[in-house]
Short mmCIF file of C-alpha atoms in Angstrom, two decimals:
data_model
loop_
_atom_site.label_atom_id
_atom_site.label_comp_id
_atom_site.label_asym_id
_atom_site.label_seq_id
_atom_site.Cartn_x
_atom_site.Cartn_y
_atom_site.Cartn_z
CA MET Y 1 -3.43 -1.26 0.11
CA GLN Y 2 -1.73 1.62 1.83
CA TRP Y 3 -0.26 4.52 -0.09
CA CYS Y 4 1.14 7.56 1.61
CA ALA Y 5 -0.71 10.71 0.90
CA ALA Y 6 -2.30 13.35 3.02
CA ALA Y 7 -3.30 16.95 2.63
CA PRO Y 8 -3.57 18.65 6.02
CA ALA Y 9 -3.74 22.41 6.25
CA THR Y 10 -0.18 22.61 7.56
CA PRO Y 11 1.66 19.43 6.66
CA HIS Y 12 5.06 18.60 7.98
CA THR Y 13 7.38 18.57 5.00
CA GLY Y 14 10.87 17.14 5.20
CA LYS Y 15 13.69 16.84 2.69
CA LYS Y 16 11.73 14.21 0.80
CA GLY Y 17 8.80 16.62 0.62
CA HIS Y 18 6.32 14.24 2.20
CA ALA Y 19 3.09 15.43 3.77
CA LYS Y 20 2.35 12.56 6.08
CA ARG Y 21 -0.35 13.68 8.47
CA PRO Y 22 -3.86 12.36 7.79
CA PRO Y 23 -6.39 14.86 6.41
CA THR Y 24 -8.80 16.75 8.59
CA LEU Y 25 -12.21 15.11 8.83
CA LEU Y 26 -15.42 17.03 8.32
CA ILE Y 27 -18.16 15.63 10.55
CA ALA Y 28 -21.65 16.25 9.13
CA ARG Y 29 -24.12 17.73 11.62
CA PRO Y 30 -27.95 17.57 11.40
CA ASN Y 31 -28.20 21.34 10.93
CA GLY Y 32 -26.11 21.10 7.78
CA GLN Y 33 -23.01 22.59 9.39
CA ASN Y 34 -19.73 20.70 9.31
CA GLU Y 35 -17.45 20.40 12.31
CA SER Y 36 -13.77 20.01 11.61
CA ARG Y 37 -11.63 17.71 13.71
CA GLY Y 38 -8.40 15.81 13.29
CA ALA Y 39 -8.21 12.06 12.83
CA LEU Y 40 -8.21 10.29 16.19
CA TYR Y 41 -4.88 8.63 16.90
CA ALA Y 42 -4.40 5.39 18.82
CA ASP Y 43 -2.97 7.27 21.78
CA GLY Y 44 -6.20 9.27 22.13
CA MET Y 45 -4.93 12.47 20.59
CA SER Y 46 -7.56 14.36 18.61
CA THR Y 47 -5.05 15.68 16.09
CA PRO Y 48 -2.23 13.84 14.34
CA PRO Y 49 1.21 14.37 15.82
CA SER Y 50 3.93 16.08 13.82
CA PRO Y 51 7.44 14.65 13.98
CA ASP Y 52 10.04 16.74 15.75
CA ARG Y 53 12.51 16.15 12.95
CA VAL Y 54 13.22 14.33 9.72
CA ALA Y 55 16.32 12.17 9.38
CA ARG Y 56 18.05 9.92 6.89
CA ARG Y 57 19.27 6.87 8.78
CA PRO Y 58 18.94 3.09 8.99
CA VAL Y 59 15.90 1.73 10.82
CA PRO Y 60 15.75 -1.88 12.09
CA HIS Y 61 12.81 -3.95 10.86
CA ALA Y 62 11.15 -4.22 14.27
CA GLU Y 63 11.28 -0.45 14.79
CA ALA Y 64 9.93 0.27 11.30
CA ALA Y 65 7.09 -2.22 11.79
CA ARG Y 66 6.19 -0.71 15.18
CA ALA Y 67 6.15 2.78 13.73
CA GLY Y 68 4.06 1.63 10.77
CA ARG Y 69 1.57 -0.08 13.05
CA SER Y 70 1.12 3.04 15.15
CA TRP Y 71 0.97 5.39 12.16
CA TRP Y 72 -1.62 3.35 10.27
CA ASP Y 73 -3.69 2.71 13.40
CA GLY Y 74 -3.93 6.46 13.78
CA ALA Y 75 -4.53 7.18 10.09
CA ALA Y 76 -6.99 4.36 9.33
CA GLU Y 77 -10.29 6.23 9.60
CA ALA Y 78 -9.03 9.40 7.91
CA TYR Y 79 -7.37 7.39 5.15
CA TYR Y 80 -10.57 5.56 4.30
CA TYR Y 81 -12.59 8.78 4.57
CA GLU Y 82 -10.22 10.50 2.14
CA HIS Y 83 -9.59 7.71 -0.37
CA GLY Y 84 -12.33 5.11 0.05
CA GLY Y 85 -14.38 6.51 -2.80
CA PHE Y 86 -11.48 6.27 -5.22
CA LEU Y 87 -10.44 2.79 -4.10
CA GLY Y 88 -13.92 1.32 -3.87
CA ASP Y 89 -14.76 -1.34 -1.32
CA ALA Y 90 -14.24 -4.37 -3.57
CA SER Y 91 -11.72 -3.37 -6.21
CA LEU Y 92 -8.03 -4.17 -6.56
CA VAL Y 93 -6.47 -0.82 -7.46
CA TRP Y 94 -2.73 -1.14 -8.10
CA GLY Y 95 -1.81 2.48 -7.50
CA PRO Y 96 -2.95 6.10 -7.37
CA GLU Y 97 -3.09 6.13 -11.17
CA GLY Y 98 -6.29 4.11 -10.76
CA TRP Y 99 -5.44 1.03 -12.83
CA THR Y 100 -7.28 -2.02 -11.47
CA GLU Y 101 -6.72 -5.74 -11.71
CA GLU Y 102 -9.67 -5.87 -14.11
CA ASP Y 103 -7.70 -3.49 -16.36
CA LEU Y 104 -4.31 -5.20 -16.14
CA SER Y 105 -5.00 -8.89 -15.35
CA LEU Y 106 -1.70 -9.40 -13.54
CA LEU Y 107 -2.83 -12.09 -11.09
CA GLY Y 108 -4.37 -14.33 -13.70
CA THR Y 109 -7.51 -16.32 -12.96
CA VAL Y 110 -7.96 -16.63 -9.18
CA ARG Y 111 -11.13 -18.70 -9.08
CA GLY Y 112 -10.62 -21.69 -6.79
CA LEU Y 113 -7.22 -20.46 -5.59
CA ASP Y 114 -5.90 -19.66 -2.12
CA VAL Y 115 -4.93 -15.99 -2.20
CA LEU Y 116 -2.95 -13.96 0.36
CA GLU Y 117 -3.19 -10.17 0.44
CA VAL Y 118 -0.29 -8.57 2.34
CA GLY Y 119 -0.52 -5.00 3.59
CA ALA Y 120 -4.22 -5.15 2.86
CA GLY Y 121 -5.36 -1.94 4.50
CA ALA Y 122 -9.15 -2.17 4.35
CA ALA Y 123 -8.84 -5.31 2.17
CA GLN Y 124 -10.38 -3.87 -0.98
CA GLY Y 125 -8.11 -6.01 -3.16
CA GLY Y 126 -8.80 -9.16 -1.19
CA ARG Y 127 -12.52 -8.48 -1.36
CA TRP Y 128 -12.29 -8.22 -5.16
CA CYS Y 129 -10.45 -11.55 -5.35
CA SER Y 130 -13.18 -13.07 -3.22
CA THR Y 131 -15.84 -11.90 -5.67
CA GLN Y 132 -13.87 -13.72 -8.37
CA GLY Y 133 -14.15 -17.02 -6.49
CA ALA Y 134 -10.87 -17.07 -4.57
CA ARG Y 135 -10.38 -18.14 -0.95
CA VAL Y 136 -8.75 -15.06 0.57
CA VAL Y 137 -6.74 -14.19 3.64
CA SER Y 138 -6.03 -10.47 4.03
CA THR Y 139 -3.32 -9.34 6.43
CA ASP Y 140 -2.19 -6.01 7.76
CA VAL Y 141 0.08 -4.82 10.56
CA SER Y 142 -2.58 -2.31 11.66
CA ALA Y 143 -5.55 -3.29 13.79
CA GLY Y 144 -7.11 0.04 12.85
CA MET Y 145 -7.04 -0.73 9.14
CA LEU Y 146 -8.49 -4.21 9.69
CA ALA Y 147 -11.25 -2.69 11.82
CA VAL Y 148 -12.21 -0.57 8.81
CA ALA Y 149 -12.14 -3.72 6.66
CA ARG Y 150 -14.49 -5.55 9.01
CA ARG Y 151 -16.84 -2.57 9.10
CA ILE Y 152 -17.02 -2.58 5.30
CA ASP Y 153 -17.97 -6.27 5.44
CA THR Y 154 -20.62 -5.60 8.08
CA ASP Y 155 -22.12 -2.69 6.16
CA ALA Y 156 -22.13 -4.68 2.91
CA ALA Y 157 -23.84 -7.62 4.59
CA ALA Y 158 -26.46 -5.34 6.10
CA ALA Y 159 -27.10 -3.63 2.78
CA ALA Y 160 -27.35 -6.97 1.01
CA GLY Y 161 -29.77 -8.31 3.61
CA ALA Y 162 -31.98 -5.27 3.32
CA SER Y 163 -32.12 -5.59 -0.46
CA GLY Y 164 -32.38 -9.37 -0.56
CA MET Y 165 -29.15 -9.60 -2.58
CA GLU Y 166 -26.04 -11.62 -1.85
CA GLY Y 167 -23.29 -9.60 -0.19
CA HIS Y 168 -19.51 -9.90 -0.35
CA ARG Y 169 -18.09 -13.30 0.46
CA SER Y 170 -16.46 -13.15 3.87
CA LEU Y 171 -12.68 -12.80 4.10
CA SER Y 172 -10.31 -14.10 6.74
CA TYR Y 173 -8.27 -11.41 8.46
CA VAL Y 174 -4.93 -11.76 10.22
CA GLN Y 175 -3.09 -8.91 11.94
CA CYS Y 176 0.62 -9.49 11.45
CA ASP Y 177 3.88 -7.98 10.29
CA GLY Y 178 3.90 -8.38 6.52
CA GLY Y 179 7.59 -9.23 6.67
CA VAL Y 180 7.09 -12.05 9.18
CA LEU Y 181 4.10 -14.06 7.95
CA PRO Y 182 2.60 -16.60 10.40
CA PHE Y 183 1.58 -19.16 7.77
CA GLU Y 184 2.89 -22.59 6.89
CA ALA Y 185 5.03 -23.08 3.81
CA GLU Y 186 3.34 -23.29 0.42
CA ALA Y 187 -0.08 -22.32 1.78
CA PHE Y 188 -1.13 -20.00 -1.06
CA ASP Y 189 -1.38 -20.01 -4.85
CA VAL Y 190 -1.16 -16.22 -5.13
CA VAL Y 191 0.46 -13.58 -2.93
CA PHE Y 192 -0.10 -9.92 -3.73
CA SER Y 193 0.33 -6.48 -2.23
CA ALA Y 194 -0.82 -3.14 -3.61
CA HIS Y 195 1.59 -0.54 -2.22
CA GLY Y 196 1.82 -2.42 1.08
CA VAL Y 197 4.73 -3.34 3.38
CA LEU Y 198 7.80 -3.07 1.12
CA ALA Y 199 8.02 0.73 1.09
CA PHE Y 200 7.77 0.87 4.88
CA VAL Y 201 10.35 -1.66 6.08
CA PRO Y 202 14.01 -2.45 5.37
CA GLY Y 203 15.25 -5.76 4.04
CA ALA Y 204 13.28 -6.27 0.83
CA THR Y 205 14.98 -9.61 0.21
CA ASP Y 206 13.97 -10.97 3.62
CA VAL Y 207 10.38 -9.79 3.14
CA LEU Y 208 10.14 -11.36 -0.31
CA ARG Y 209 11.69 -14.59 0.95
CA GLY Y 210 8.87 -14.74 3.47
CA TRP Y 211 6.32 -14.27 0.71
CA ALA Y 212 8.02 -16.88 -1.44
CA ARG Y 213 8.02 -19.33 1.47
CA VAL Y 214 4.22 -19.30 1.77
CA LEU Y 215 3.74 -19.39 -2.01
CA ARG Y 216 3.18 -22.73 -3.69
CA THR Y 217 5.50 -23.88 -6.43
CA GLY Y 218 4.29 -22.40 -9.70
CA GLY Y 219 2.37 -19.70 -7.85
CA ARG Y 220 2.35 -16.00 -8.65
CA CYS Y 221 3.52 -13.07 -6.54
CA VAL Y 222 2.57 -9.55 -7.63
CA PHE Y 223 3.33 -6.34 -5.74
CA SER Y 224 3.25 -2.62 -6.45
CA VAL Y 225 5.50 0.02 -4.90
CA PRO Y 226 6.17 3.70 -5.47
CA HIS Y 227 8.31 3.84 -8.61
CA PRO Y 228 11.96 4.06 -7.54
CA MET Y 229 12.65 7.16 -9.62
CA ARG Y 230 10.16 9.13 -7.51
CA TRP Y 231 12.75 9.09 -4.73
CA ALA Y 232 14.75 11.77 -6.54
CA PHE Y 233 11.85 14.25 -6.65
CA PRO Y 234 9.98 16.16 -3.94
CA ASP Y 235 6.77 14.33 -3.09
CA VAL Y 236 4.48 17.15 -4.20
CA PRO Y 237 2.10 17.21 -7.18
CA GLY Y 238 2.81 20.66 -8.65
CA PRO Y 239 5.64 22.10 -10.78
CA GLU Y 240 8.01 22.10 -7.80
CA GLY Y 241 7.70 18.32 -7.85
CA LEU Y 242 9.38 18.14 -11.27
CA GLN Y 243 12.85 19.18 -10.14
CA VAL Y 244 15.35 16.57 -8.95
CA THR Y 245 16.38 17.41 -5.40
CA HIS Y 246 17.70 14.10 -4.07
CA SER Y 247 19.98 11.34 -5.31
CA TYR Y 248 18.26 8.30 -6.76
CA PHE Y 249 21.19 6.27 -5.43
CA ASP Y 250 20.83 7.44 -1.82
CA ARG Y 251 19.29 4.41 -0.13
CA ARG Y 252 19.14 5.89 3.35
CA PRO Y 253 15.55 5.64 4.62
CA TYR Y 254 13.40 8.71 5.06
CA VAL Y 255 12.59 8.84 8.78
CA GLU Y 256 10.26 10.99 10.84
CA GLU Y 257 11.08 10.85 14.54
CA THR Y 258 10.62 12.51 17.91
CA SER Y 259 13.32 14.56 19.60
CA ALA Y 260 14.13 11.43 21.63
CA GLY Y 261 14.79 9.49 18.42
CA LEU Y 262 11.58 7.44 18.42
CA VAL Y 263 10.63 6.64 14.84
CA THR Y 264 7.06 7.63 14.01
CA TYR Y 265 7.20 6.87 10.28
CA SER Y 266 9.75 5.57 7.77
CA GLU Y 267 10.03 4.92 4.04
CA HIS Y 268 12.65 2.72 2.42
CA HIS Y 269 14.03 3.13 -1.08
CA ARG Y 270 15.44 0.59 -3.51
CA THR Y 271 16.61 1.25 -7.02
CA LEU Y 272 14.99 -0.76 -9.80
CA GLY Y 273 18.05 -3.00 -9.88
CA ASP Y 274 17.84 -3.50 -6.11
CA LEU Y 275 14.26 -4.71 -6.44
CA VAL Y 276 15.05 -7.14 -9.24
CA ARG Y 277 17.98 -8.56 -7.27
CA ALA Y 278 15.78 -8.92 -4.16
CA VAL Y 279 13.18 -10.84 -6.14
CA VAL Y 280 15.81 -13.19 -7.57
CA ALA Y 281 17.51 -13.66 -4.18
CA ALA Y 282 14.13 -14.61 -2.71
CA GLY Y 283 13.87 -17.51 -5.15
CA LEU Y 284 11.30 -15.88 -7.41
CA VAL Y 285 11.39 -15.31 -11.16
CA VAL Y 286 10.58 -11.91 -12.66
CA VAL Y 287 7.85 -12.23 -15.29
CA ASP Y 288 7.09 -8.56 -15.92
CA LEU Y 289 7.83 -5.05 -14.73
CA VAL Y 290 4.78 -2.86 -15.27
CA GLU Y 291 4.97 0.95 -15.22
CA PRO Y 292 1.35 2.09 -15.56
CA PRO Y 293 0.96 5.37 -17.48
CA TRP Y 294 -1.24 8.16 -16.26
CA PRO Y 295 -4.74 7.47 -17.66
CA GLU Y 296 -5.79 9.91 -20.34
CA GLY Y 297 -8.07 12.60 -19.00
CA LEU Y 298 -7.73 11.64 -15.32
CA GLU Y 299 -7.78 14.77 -13.15
CA HIS Y 300 -6.73 13.46 -9.78
CA THR Y 301 -4.18 14.23 -7.07
CA TRP Y 302 -2.95 11.83 -4.42
CA GLY Y 303 -0.01 13.13 -2.44
CA GLY Y 304 2.81 13.47 -4.97
CA TRP Y 305 0.84 11.68 -7.68
CA SER Y 306 -0.81 14.04 -10.17
CA ARG Y 307 -1.58 14.37 -13.86
CA LEU Y 308 1.25 16.89 -14.26
CA ARG Y 309 3.87 14.46 -12.96
CA GLY Y 310 2.18 11.27 -14.10
CA GLU Y 311 2.25 12.27 -17.75
CA LEU Y 312 6.04 12.82 -17.54
CA PHE Y 313 7.34 9.91 -15.44
CA PRO Y 314 5.91 6.82 -13.75
CA GLY Y 315 4.63 6.93 -10.19
CA THR Y 316 4.04 3.23 -9.59
CA LEU Y 317 6.03 0.09 -10.37
CA ILE Y 318 4.29 -3.31 -10.40
CA VAL Y 319 6.51 -6.38 -10.19
CA VAL Y 320 5.06 -9.67 -11.44
CA CYS Y 321 6.93 -12.82 -10.48
CA THR Y 322 6.45 -16.54 -10.03
CA LYS Y 323 7.88 -19.33 -7.92
CA SER Y 324 9.69 -21.77 -10.19
CA GLY Y 325 8.26 -25.21 -10.73
CA PRO Y 326 5.13 -26.86 -12.11
CA ARG Y 327 1.87 -25.39 -10.92
CA VAL Y 328 -0.77 -27.79 -9.70
CA ARG Y 329 -4.07 -27.20 -11.48
CA PRO Y 330 -6.58 -25.92 -8.90
CA ASP Y 331 -9.98 -27.40 -8.32
CA VAL Y 332 -12.27 -24.77 -9.82
CA ASN Y 333 -15.53 -26.59 -9.13
#
């Protein structure tokens, strides 16, 4: 699960109002003092790069996927440091509002099923499905994020061994573009993604067709994305984030790039109608559209998500769909 949020001291803010750079890490020292340093990027830089400019323009899938891979490789450690406590290591959290699969039960019973997590990040959602008895493959475009996932598994196994308790069931990991899945047709009973892939690449219909291809007939596909209406507002949590500053109908991607035009990050917007049409065009059937409310009493900020905004309009959309046809009853023994 990969949601965009960061809170550096001097974030780059474009027209969309995003603050994309990973947070500064505080490294604990034995003498009790903390040393501040930036997240280490894949290119060896000790501080995250800022884009030279923000643009609104089309981005081909391959370029968006490359940029996403580089960005998440660089942000992986800082992202987990900042948000790992909120996400947990074995919980399927559908969005920054904090609603979990245990709360919403959108996947249905997964025991005995083959489950694919796309855009897994550190595979917290896949790990939860594994604890429920599913056979899980978690994928991500970023080697850095999957390295964090494997470290969580290693630490959990070590802790379990030291205590004599059973640790997390092992997951299978595959690094791949979430829009070009390297699996055979009808390999999985469930495909899900919590804020992964779709917001970061163009061609939602093509991506969803790929997910539908690997989904068995009668299977369930569930994915969460930033709620489309958020596109019209600055991506900031305070009062300034309550004023419409951009057209909801402007589908041009938000792009951060270098002066040479190299994309370093992109986000891609679809209206609610666009998403429904993409699902249908992919051969899937919409079962539910879930707009989770802000939980009562939750004091929490994640990028542009906050109690102030969350109590007025939705921040996350969860789409629940199925692949038409009879579902084969799984062996749950």
